[in-house]
Coordinates of C-alpha atoms and ligand atoms in Angstrom, one line a residue:
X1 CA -7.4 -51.7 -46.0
X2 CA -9.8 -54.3 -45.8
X3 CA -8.9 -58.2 -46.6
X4 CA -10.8 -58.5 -50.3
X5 CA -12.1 -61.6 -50.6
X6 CA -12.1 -63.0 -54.2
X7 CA -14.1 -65.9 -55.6
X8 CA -12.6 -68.8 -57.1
X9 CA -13.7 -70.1 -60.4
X10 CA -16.3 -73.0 -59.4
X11 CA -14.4 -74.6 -62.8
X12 CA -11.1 -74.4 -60.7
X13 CA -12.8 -75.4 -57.2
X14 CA -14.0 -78.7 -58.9
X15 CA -10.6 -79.7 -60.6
X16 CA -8.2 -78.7 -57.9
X17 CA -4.7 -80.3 -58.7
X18 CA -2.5 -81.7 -56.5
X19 CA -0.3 -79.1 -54.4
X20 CA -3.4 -76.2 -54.2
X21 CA -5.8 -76.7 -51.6
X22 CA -8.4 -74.1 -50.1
X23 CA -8.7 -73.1 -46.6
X24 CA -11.2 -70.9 -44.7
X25 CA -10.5 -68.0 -42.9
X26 CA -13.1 -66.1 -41.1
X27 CA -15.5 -67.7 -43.1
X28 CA -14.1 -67.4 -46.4
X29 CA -12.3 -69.7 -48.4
X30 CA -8.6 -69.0 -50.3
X31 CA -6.7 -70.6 -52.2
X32 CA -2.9 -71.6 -50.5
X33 CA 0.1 -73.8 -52.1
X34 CA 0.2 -76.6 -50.2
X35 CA 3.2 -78.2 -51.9
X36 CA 5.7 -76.9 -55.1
X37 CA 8.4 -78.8 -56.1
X38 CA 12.1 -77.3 -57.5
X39 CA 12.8 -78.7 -61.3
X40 CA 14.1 -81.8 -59.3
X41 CA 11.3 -82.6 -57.7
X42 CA 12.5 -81.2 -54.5
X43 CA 10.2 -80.4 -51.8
X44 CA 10.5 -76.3 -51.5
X45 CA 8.1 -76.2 -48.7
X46 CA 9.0 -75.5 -45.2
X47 CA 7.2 -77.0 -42.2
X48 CA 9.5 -75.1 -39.5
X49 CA 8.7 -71.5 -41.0
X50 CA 4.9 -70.8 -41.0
X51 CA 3.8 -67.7 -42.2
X52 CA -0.1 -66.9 -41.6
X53 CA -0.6 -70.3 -40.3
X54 CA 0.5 -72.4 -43.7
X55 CA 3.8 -73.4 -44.5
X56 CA 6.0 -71.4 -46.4
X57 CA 7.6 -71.8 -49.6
X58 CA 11.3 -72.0 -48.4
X59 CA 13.5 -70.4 -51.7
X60 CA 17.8 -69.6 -51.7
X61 CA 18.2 -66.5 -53.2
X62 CA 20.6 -64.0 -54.7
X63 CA 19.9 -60.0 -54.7
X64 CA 22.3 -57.5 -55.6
X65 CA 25.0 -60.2 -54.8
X66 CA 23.8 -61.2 -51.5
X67 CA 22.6 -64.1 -50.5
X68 CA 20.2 -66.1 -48.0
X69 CA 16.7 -67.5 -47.9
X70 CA 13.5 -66.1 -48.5
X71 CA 10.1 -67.9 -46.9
X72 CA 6.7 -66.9 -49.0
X73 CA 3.5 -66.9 -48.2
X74 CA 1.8 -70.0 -49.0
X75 CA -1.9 -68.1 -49.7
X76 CA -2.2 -67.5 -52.7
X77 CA -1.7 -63.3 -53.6
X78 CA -0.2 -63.0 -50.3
X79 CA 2.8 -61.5 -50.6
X80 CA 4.3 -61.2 -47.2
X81 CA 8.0 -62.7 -47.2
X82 CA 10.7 -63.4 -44.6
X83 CA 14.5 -62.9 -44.9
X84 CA 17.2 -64.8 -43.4
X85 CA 19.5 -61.4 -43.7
X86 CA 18.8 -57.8 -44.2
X87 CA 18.6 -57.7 -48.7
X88 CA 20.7 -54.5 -49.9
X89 CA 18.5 -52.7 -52.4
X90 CA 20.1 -49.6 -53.3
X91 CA 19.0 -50.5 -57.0
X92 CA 15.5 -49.7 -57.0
X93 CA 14.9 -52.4 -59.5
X94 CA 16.8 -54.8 -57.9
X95 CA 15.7 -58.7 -59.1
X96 CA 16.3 -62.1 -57.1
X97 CA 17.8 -65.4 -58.5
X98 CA 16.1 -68.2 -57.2
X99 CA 17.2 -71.6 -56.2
X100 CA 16.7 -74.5 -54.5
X101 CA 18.5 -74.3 -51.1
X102 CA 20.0 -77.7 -51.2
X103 CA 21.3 -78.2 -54.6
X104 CA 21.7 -75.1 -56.0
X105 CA 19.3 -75.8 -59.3
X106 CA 17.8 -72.6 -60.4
X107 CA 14.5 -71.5 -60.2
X108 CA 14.5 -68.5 -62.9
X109 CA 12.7 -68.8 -66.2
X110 CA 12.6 -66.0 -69.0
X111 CA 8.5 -65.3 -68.8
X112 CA 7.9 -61.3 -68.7
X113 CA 5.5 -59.9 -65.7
X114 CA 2.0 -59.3 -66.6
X115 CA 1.9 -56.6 -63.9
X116 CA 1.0 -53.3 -65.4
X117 CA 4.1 -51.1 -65.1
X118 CA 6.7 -54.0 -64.6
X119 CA 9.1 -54.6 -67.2
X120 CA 10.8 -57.5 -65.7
X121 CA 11.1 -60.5 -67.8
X122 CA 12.5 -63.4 -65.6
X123 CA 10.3 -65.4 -63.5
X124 CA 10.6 -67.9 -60.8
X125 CA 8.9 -71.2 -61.6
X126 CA 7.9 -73.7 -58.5
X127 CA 6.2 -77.0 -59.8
X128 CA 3.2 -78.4 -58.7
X129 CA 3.4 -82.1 -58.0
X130 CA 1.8 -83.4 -61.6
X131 CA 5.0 -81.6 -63.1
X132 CA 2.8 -80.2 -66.1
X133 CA 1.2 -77.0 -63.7
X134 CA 3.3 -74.4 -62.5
X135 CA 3.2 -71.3 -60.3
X136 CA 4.7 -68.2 -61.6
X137 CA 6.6 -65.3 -59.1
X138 CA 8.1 -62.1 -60.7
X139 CA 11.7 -61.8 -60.4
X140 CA 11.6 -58.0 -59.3
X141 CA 11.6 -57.0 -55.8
X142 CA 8.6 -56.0 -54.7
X143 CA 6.6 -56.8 -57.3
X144 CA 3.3 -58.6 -56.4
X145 CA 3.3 -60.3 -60.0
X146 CA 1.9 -63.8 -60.0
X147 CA 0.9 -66.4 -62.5
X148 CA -0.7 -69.9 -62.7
X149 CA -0.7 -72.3 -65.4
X150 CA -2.8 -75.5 -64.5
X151 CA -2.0 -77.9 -66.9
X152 CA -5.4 -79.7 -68.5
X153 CA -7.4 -76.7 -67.5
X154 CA -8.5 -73.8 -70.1
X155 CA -6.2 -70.9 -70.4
X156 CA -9.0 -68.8 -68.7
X157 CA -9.5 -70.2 -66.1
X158 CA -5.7 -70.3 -65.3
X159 CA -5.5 -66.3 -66.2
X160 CA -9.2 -65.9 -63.7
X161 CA -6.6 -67.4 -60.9
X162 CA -3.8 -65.8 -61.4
X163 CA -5.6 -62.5 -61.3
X164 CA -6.2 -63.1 -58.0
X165 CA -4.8 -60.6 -55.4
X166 CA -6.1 -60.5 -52.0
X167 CA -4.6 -57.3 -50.9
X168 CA -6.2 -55.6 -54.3
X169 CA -4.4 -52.7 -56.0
X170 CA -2.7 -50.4 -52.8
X171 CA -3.3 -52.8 -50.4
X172 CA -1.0 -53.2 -47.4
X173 CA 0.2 -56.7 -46.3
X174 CA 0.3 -55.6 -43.2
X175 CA -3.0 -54.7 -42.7
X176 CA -3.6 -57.9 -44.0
X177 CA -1.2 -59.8 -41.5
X178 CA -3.3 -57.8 -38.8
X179 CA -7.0 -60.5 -39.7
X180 CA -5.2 -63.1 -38.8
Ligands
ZN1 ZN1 6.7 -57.9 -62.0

């Protein structure tokens, strides 16, 4: 499947905050995290770990009672992750506690998915460095649900972004991995 390229709101381009910046890649431009803070203000990024050239977002987490770190992609509706162990996910509906690695503060909010077909209600919430905006992961395995909430901007342009998904309904992130 093809990369799909999706335009970012022009309103959203010309406000940026602080933490989101936009890169191009073969001649298009996407959005990536460039920096998300724990409740904290802990840095959760990871400059030893890079996943499709970016730093990744370096998260602890639990899953099905075992336990380790996860590394996310930094662009934004990526969803390609790395493990540091092997997560057991006999239950298919298996959900992750977040936390930051170092102190141990959680990450999970209640906020339900707004991915069609995903009942989940707990969130992960990384902070963007004004502490008002925040970024939004689904709590289920798997699940490609994502939210932003850019504090100062107008709900739709926050619900435009979060909408965003570069892989598109089906898409593989491997075949994505395989553009860069
Ligand atoms: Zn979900």
């Amino acid at each position: 499947m093809e990369l799909q390229h999706r335009e970012i709101p022009v309103e959203f381009l010309q406000r940026l905050p602080d933490g989101i910046k936009i890169v191009k890649r073969h001649g298009k431009e996407f959005m990536v995290v460039e920096q998300v803070l724990g409740p904290g203000g802990e840095n959760l990024m990871s400059d030893a770990v890079h996943i499709h050239g970016e730093p990744s977002i370096r998260l602890g987490v639990r899953i099905n009672g075992q336990e380790g770190l996860i590394f996310v992609d930094a662009f934004w509706g990526g969803h390609a992750k790395l493990y540091s162990f092997v997560p057991d996910l006999a239950g298919a509906a298996a959900e992750v506690d977040a936390f930051v690695p170092e102190t141990r503060a959680s990450l999970m909010v209640n906020r339900a998915c707004d991915v069609d077909g995903c009942d989940c209600t707990r969130s992960i919430v990384l902070t963007l460095p004004d502490g008002k905006s925040r970024v939004y992961v689904c709590a289920r395995f798997g699940c490609p649900g994502h939210a932003i909430e850019i504090a100062d901007l107008p709900p739709t342009v926050s619900q435009t972004i979060s909408s965003i998904n570069f892989f598109g309904v089906g898409g593989s992130e491997d075949d994505w991995l395989d553009q860069f």
